[in-house]
Coordinates of C-alpha atoms and ligand atoms in Angstrom, one line a residue:
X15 CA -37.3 286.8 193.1
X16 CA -40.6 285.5 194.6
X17 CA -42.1 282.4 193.3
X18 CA -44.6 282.3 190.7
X19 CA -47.7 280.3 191.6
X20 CA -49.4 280.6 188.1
X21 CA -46.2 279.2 186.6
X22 CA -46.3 276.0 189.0
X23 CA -50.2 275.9 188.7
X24 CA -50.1 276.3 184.6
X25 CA -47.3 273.6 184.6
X26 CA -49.2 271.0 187.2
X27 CA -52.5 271.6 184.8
X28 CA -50.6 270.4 181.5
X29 CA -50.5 267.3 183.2
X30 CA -53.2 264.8 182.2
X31 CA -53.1 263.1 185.7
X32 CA -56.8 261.5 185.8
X33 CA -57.1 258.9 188.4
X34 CA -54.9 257.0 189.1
X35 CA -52.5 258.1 186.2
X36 CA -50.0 259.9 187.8
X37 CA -49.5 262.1 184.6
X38 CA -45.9 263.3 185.3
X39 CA -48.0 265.5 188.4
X40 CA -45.9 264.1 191.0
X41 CA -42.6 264.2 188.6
X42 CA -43.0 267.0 188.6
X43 CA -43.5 268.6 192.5
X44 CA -40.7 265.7 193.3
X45 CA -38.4 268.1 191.0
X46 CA -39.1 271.6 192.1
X47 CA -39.3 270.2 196.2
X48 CA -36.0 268.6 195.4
X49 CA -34.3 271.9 193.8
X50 CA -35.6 273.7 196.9
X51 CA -33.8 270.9 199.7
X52 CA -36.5 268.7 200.1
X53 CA -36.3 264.5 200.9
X54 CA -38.7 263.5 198.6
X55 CA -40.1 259.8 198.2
X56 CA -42.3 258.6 195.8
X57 CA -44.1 255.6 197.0
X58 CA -46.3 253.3 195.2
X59 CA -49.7 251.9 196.6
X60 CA -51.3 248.3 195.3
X61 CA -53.9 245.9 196.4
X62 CA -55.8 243.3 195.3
X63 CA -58.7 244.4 193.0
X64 CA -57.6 248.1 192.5
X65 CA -54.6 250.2 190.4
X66 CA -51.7 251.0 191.8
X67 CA -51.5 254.4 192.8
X68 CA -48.2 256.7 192.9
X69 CA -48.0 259.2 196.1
X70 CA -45.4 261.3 197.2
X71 CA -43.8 262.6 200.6
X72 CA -41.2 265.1 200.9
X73 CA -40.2 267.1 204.3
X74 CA -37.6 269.4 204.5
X75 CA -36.3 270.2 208.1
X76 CA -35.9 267.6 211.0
X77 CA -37.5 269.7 214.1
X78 CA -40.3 270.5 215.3
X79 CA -43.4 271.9 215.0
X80 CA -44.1 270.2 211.7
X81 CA -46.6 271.7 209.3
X82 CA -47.8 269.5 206.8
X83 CA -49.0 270.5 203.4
X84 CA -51.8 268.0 201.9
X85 CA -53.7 267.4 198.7
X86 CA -54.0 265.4 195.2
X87 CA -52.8 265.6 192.4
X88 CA -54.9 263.4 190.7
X89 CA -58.0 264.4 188.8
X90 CA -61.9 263.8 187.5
X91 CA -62.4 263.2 183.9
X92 CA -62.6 266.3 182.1
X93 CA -66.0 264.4 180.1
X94 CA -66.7 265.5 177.0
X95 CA -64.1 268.0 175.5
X96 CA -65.7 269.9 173.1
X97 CA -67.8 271.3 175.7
X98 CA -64.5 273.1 177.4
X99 CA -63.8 276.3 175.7
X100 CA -60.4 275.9 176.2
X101 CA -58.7 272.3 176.6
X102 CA -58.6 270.8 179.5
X103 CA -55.1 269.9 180.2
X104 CA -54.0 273.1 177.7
X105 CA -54.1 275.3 180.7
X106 CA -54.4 278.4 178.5
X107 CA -54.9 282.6 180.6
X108 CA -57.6 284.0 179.3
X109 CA -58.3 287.4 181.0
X110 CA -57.0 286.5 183.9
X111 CA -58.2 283.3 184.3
X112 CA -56.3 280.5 184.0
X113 CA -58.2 277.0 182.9
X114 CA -57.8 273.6 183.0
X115 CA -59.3 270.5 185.0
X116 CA -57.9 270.6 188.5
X117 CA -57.5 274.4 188.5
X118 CA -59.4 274.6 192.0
X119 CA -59.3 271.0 192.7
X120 CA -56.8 270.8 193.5
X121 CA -53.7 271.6 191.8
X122 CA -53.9 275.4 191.9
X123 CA -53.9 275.2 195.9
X124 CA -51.0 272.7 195.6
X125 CA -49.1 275.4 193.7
X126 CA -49.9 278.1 196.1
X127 CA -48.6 275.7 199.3
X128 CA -45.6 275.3 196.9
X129 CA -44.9 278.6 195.7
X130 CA -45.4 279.9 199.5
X131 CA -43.1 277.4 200.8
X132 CA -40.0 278.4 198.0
X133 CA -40.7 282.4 199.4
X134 CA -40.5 281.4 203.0
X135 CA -37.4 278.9 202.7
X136 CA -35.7 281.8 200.4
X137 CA -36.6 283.9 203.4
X138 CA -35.1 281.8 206.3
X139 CA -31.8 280.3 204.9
X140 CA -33.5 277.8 203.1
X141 CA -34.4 275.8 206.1
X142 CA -37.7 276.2 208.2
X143 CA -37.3 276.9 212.0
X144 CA -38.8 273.4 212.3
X145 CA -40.4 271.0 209.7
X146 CA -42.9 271.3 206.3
X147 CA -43.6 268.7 204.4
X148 CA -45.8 267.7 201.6
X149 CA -48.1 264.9 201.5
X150 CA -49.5 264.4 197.9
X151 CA -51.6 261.9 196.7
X152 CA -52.8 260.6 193.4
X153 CA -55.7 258.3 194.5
X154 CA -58.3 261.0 196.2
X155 CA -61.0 261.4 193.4
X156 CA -61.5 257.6 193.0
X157 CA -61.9 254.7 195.1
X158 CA -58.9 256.2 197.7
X159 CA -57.7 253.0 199.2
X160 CA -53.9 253.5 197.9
X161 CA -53.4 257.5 198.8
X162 CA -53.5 259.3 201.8
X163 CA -54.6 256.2 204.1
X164 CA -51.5 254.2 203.0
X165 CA -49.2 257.0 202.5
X166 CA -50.3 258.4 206.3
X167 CA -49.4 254.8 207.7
X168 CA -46.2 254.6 205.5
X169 CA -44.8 257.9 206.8
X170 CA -45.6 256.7 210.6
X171 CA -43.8 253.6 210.1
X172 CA -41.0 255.8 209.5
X173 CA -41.2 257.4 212.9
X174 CA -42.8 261.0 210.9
X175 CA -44.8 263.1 213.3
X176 CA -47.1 265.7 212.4
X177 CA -48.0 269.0 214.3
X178 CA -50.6 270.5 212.1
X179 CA -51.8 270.0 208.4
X180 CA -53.2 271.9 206.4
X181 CA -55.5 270.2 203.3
X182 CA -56.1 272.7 200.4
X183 CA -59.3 271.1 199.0
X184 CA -61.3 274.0 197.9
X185 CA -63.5 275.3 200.1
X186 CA -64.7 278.7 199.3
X187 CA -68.5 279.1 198.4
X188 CA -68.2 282.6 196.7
X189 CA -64.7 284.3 197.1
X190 CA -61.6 283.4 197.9
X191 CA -61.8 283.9 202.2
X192 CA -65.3 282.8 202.3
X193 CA -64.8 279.5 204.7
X194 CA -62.3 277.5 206.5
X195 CA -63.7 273.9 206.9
X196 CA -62.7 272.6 210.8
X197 CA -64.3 269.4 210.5
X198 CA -66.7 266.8 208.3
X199 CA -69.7 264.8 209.2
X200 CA -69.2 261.3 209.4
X201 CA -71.5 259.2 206.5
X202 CA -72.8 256.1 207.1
X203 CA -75.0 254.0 204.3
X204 CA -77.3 251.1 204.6
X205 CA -80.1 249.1 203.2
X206 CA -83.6 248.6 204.6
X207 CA -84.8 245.0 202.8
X208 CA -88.4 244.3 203.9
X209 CA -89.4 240.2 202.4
X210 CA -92.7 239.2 202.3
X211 CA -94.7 236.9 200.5
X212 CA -95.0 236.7 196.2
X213 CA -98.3 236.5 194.6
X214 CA -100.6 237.8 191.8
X215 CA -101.9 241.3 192.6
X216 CA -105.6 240.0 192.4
X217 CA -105.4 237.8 195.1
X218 CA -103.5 240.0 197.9
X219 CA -105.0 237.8 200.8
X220 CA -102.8 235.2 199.2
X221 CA -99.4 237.3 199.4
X222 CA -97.6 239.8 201.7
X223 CA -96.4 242.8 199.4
X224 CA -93.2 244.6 201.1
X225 CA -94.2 247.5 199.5
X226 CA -96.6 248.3 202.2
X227 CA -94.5 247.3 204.6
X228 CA -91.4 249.6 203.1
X229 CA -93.1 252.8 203.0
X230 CA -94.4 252.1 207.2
X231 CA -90.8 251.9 207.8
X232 CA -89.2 254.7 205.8
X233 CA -92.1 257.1 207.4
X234 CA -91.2 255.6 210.9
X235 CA -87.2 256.0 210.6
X236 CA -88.0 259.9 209.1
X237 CA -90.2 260.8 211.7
X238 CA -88.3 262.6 214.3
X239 CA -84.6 264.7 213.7
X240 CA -82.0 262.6 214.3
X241 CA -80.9 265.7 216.6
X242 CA -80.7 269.2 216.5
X243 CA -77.4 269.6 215.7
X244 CA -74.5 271.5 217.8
X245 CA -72.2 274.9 217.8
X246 CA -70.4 273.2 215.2
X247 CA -72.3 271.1 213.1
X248 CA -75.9 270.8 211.5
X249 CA -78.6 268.4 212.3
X250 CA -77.2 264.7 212.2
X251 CA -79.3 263.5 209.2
X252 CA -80.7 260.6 207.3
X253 CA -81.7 260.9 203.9
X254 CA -83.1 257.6 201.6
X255 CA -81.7 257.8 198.3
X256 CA -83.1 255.2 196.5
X257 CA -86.0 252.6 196.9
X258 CA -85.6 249.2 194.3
X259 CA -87.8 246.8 193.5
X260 CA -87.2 246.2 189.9
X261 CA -90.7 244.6 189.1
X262 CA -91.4 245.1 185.9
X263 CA -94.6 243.0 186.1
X264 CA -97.5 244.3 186.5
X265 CA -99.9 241.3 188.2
X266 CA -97.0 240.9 190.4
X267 CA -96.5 241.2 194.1
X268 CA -92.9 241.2 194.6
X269 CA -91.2 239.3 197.7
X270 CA -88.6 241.6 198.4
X271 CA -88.3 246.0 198.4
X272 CA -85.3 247.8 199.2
X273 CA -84.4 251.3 200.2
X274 CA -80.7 252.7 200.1
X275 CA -80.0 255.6 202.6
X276 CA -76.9 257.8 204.1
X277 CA -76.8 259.0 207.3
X278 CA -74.7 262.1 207.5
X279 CA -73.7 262.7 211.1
X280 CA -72.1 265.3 214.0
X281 CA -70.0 265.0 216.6
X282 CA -72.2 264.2 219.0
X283 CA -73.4 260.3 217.5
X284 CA -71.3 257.8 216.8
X285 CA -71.5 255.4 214.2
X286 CA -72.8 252.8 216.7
X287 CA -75.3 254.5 218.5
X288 CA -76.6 255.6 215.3
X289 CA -77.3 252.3 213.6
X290 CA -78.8 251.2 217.1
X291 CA -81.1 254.6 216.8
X292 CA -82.6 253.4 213.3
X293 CA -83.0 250.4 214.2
X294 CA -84.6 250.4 217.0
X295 CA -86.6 253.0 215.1
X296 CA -87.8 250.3 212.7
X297 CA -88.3 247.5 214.9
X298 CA -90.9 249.4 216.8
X299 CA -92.6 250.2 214.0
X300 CA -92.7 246.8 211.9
X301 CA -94.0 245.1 215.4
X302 CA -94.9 241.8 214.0
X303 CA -96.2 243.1 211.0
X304 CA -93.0 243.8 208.5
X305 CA -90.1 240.9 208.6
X306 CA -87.1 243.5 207.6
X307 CA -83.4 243.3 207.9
X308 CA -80.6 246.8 207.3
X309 CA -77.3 245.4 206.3
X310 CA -74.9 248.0 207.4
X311 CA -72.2 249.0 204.8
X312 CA -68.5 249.1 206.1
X313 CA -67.6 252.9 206.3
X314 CA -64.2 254.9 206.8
X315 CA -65.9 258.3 206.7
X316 CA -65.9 259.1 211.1
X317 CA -67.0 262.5 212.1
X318 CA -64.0 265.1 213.4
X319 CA -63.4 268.4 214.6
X320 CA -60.4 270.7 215.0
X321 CA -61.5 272.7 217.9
X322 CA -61.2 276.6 217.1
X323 CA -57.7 277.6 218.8
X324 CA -54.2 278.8 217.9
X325 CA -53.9 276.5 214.9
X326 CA -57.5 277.8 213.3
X327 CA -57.2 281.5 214.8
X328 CA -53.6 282.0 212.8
X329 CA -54.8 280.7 209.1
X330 CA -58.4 282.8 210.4
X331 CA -55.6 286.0 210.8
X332 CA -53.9 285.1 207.6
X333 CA -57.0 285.1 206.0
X334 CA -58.2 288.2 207.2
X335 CA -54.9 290.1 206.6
X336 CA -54.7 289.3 202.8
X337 CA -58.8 289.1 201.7
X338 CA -60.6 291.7 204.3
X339 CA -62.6 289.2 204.8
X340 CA -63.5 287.3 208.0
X341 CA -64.0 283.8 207.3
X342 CA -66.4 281.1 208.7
X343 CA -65.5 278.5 210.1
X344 CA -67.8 275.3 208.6
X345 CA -68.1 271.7 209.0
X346 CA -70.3 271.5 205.7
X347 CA -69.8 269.4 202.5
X348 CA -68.9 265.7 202.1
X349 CA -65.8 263.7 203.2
X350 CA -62.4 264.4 201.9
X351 CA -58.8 263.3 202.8
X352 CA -59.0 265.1 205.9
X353 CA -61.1 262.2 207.8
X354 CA -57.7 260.5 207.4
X355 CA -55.2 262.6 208.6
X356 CA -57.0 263.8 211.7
X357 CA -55.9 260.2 213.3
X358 CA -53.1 262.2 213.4
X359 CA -52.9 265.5 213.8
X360 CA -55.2 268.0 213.9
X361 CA -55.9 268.9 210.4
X362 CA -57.7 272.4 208.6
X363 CA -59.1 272.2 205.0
X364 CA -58.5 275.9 203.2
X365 CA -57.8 276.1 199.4
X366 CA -59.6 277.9 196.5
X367 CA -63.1 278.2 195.1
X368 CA -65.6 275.1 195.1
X369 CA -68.0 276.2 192.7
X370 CA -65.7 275.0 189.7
X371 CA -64.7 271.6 191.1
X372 CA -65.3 268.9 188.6
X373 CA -67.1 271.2 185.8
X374 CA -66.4 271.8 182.4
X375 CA -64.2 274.9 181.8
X376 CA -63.3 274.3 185.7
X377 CA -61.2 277.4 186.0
X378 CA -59.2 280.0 188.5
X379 CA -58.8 283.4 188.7
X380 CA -54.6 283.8 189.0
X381 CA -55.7 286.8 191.3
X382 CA -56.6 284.4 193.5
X383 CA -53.7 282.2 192.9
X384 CA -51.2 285.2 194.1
X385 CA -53.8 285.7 196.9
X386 CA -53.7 282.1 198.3
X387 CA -50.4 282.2 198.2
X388 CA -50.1 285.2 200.4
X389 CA -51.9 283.6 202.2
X390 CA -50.4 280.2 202.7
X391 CA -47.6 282.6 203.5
X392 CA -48.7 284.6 206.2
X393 CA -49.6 281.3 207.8
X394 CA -45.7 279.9 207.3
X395 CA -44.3 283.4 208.7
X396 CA -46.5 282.5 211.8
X397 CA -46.4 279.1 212.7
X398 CA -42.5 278.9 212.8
X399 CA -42.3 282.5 214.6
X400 CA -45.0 281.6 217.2
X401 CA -45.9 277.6 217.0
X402 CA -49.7 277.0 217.5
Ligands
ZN521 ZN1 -60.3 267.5 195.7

């Protein structure tokens, strides 16, 4: 008898595991990995300021290679109920589709590792020719200090090591075989202050308005590409999001302006480089003129790649074999957990559809739950046949 993975992923969706509730998600993974052999911990995160958050590790196997499963468990807010046809944590089929908040993101792909990993074992003895093992978290859609980070240091103070993961955020534009993401940008965010002088705003020779001084700047520091991007990746690129001045006075020069911005960025910069870039940017153009300062936020969001090789070309096969489709291989969208794990092994993000991440009526076809699993499976068959 296979394993069903609309069963796990309708059971998973009945659990109202919004961040950082742990809903009786991870309860319930820690009993089905268990029934199938699995060492399963559940370790609890805390620090000062935020929730604690419950994770979970299990591995089965003690050899290597060792393919790690990753993802969350936790969830956004479904908002405002009565706008979901069907409840959100009801997880009610409706012609074939199966709803419920976290059905692409990302409990559905967590029931298709799951559901692949009971066929394989129940293929091989029960034991892997090697190692798998599940790292779950319940602190990725909020502030993520007490997930993956925490639960990546906890299992390498326990001597774990990692071949290859595999993170099943959802990462399909249009259908199921669409894209494999290989790496993220790195994002960086800071704040361009520009002070001058207060004053009425009939008497400007009496007062230096930032205002002016703000807009030189932002032109300045948008003038030129940051680069022109590389095989891999787009354009590095800086994007203000916000300018604040909050005067709400209207015979009023203010003293201070502000503009927030994000630099999104390829493998080719560095975090360092790119802050001196800007600023040397602004400098020239404020001269003597402007008096500015960018305070620099702190950020854990680096730039990575997982070079295209064995690891990528097997789930890039596995892919093919079960969709038809030939999938690309992108670096697009924002960060996710995978920034963390690559400090430790080379990581892949494949999973469902990301149209319906974090939407009302968020939903999955269970055609492409049985699909995902497939291929989930093809990739197990491989890796512990032929090790990438
Ligand atoms: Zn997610």
């Amino acid at each position: 008898m296979t394993a069903d993975p609309v069963a796990l992923a309708r059971d998973l969706l009945r659990c109202p595991s919004v961040t950082p509730a742990e809903g009786g998600a991870l309860a319930y993974i820690e009993r089905v990995l268990q029934g199938a052999g699995f060492e399963v911990h559940r370790v609890t995160f805390e620090e000062a300021g935020t929730d604690p958050v419950e994770n979970l590790y299990a591995r089965i196997g003690t050899a290597a290679p060792h393919l790690m499963f990753a993802g969350h468990t936790d969830v956004v807010p479904p908002g405002d109920e009565s706008r979901w046809s069907h409840p959100p944590f009801a997880s009610e089929i409706d012609k074939g589709v199966l709803y419920g908040r976290g059905a692409v993101d990302m409990k559905g792909s967590i029931a298709c590792k799951i559901a692949a990993t009971l066929d394989h074992l129940a293929a091989n003895d029960g034991r892997p020719n090697g190692s798998i093992s599940f790292l779950i978290t319940g602190d990725e859609e909020g502030i993520a200090v007490n997930g993956t980070v925490k639960l990546l240091q906890w299992a390498a103070a326990r001597g774990e090591k990692f071949d290859h993961a595999i993170l099943g955020e959802p990462t399909n534009p249009e259908k199921l075989g669409d894209m494999i993401k290989i790496g993220r940008r790195g994002s960086q965010n800071g704040v361009l202050i520009v002070t001058g002088t207060q004053g009425h705003v009939a008497y400007p020779e009496l007062a230096d308005n930032p205002v002016r001084g703000l807009v030189t700047l932002i032109g300045a520091i948008n003038a030129e590409p940051l680069d022109n991007g590389t095989a891999h990746f787009g354009p590095s690129n800086l994007e203000f999001t916000s300018i604040d001045i909050g005067n709400k006075t209207v015979n009023l020069i203010p003293a201070e302006a502000r503009a927030r911005f994000n630099i999104r960025f390829n493998e080719t910069r560095t975090r360092e480089e790119l802050r001196a870039e800007v600023e040397r940017r602004t400098a020239k153009a404020a001269g003597n003129a402007v008096r500015w300062n960018i305070e620099w936020e702190p950020s854990n969001a680096d730039v990575f790649i997982t070079m295209p090789g064995p690891f990528v070309e097997m789930m890039s096969r596995a892919v093919t074999e079960v969709t038809g489709i030939v999938p690309k291989l992108s670096t697009t969208g924002g960060t996710s957990d995978a920034r963390f794990i690559k400090d430790y092994c080379p990581v892949i993000e494949f999973g469902l559809l990301s149209q319906q991440m974090h939407k009302v009526d968020e939903h999955v076809a269970t055609a492409d739950l049985v699909a995902l699993t497939a291929i989930y499976r093809h990739i197990l068959e491989r890796y512990f046949s032929s090790p990438a």
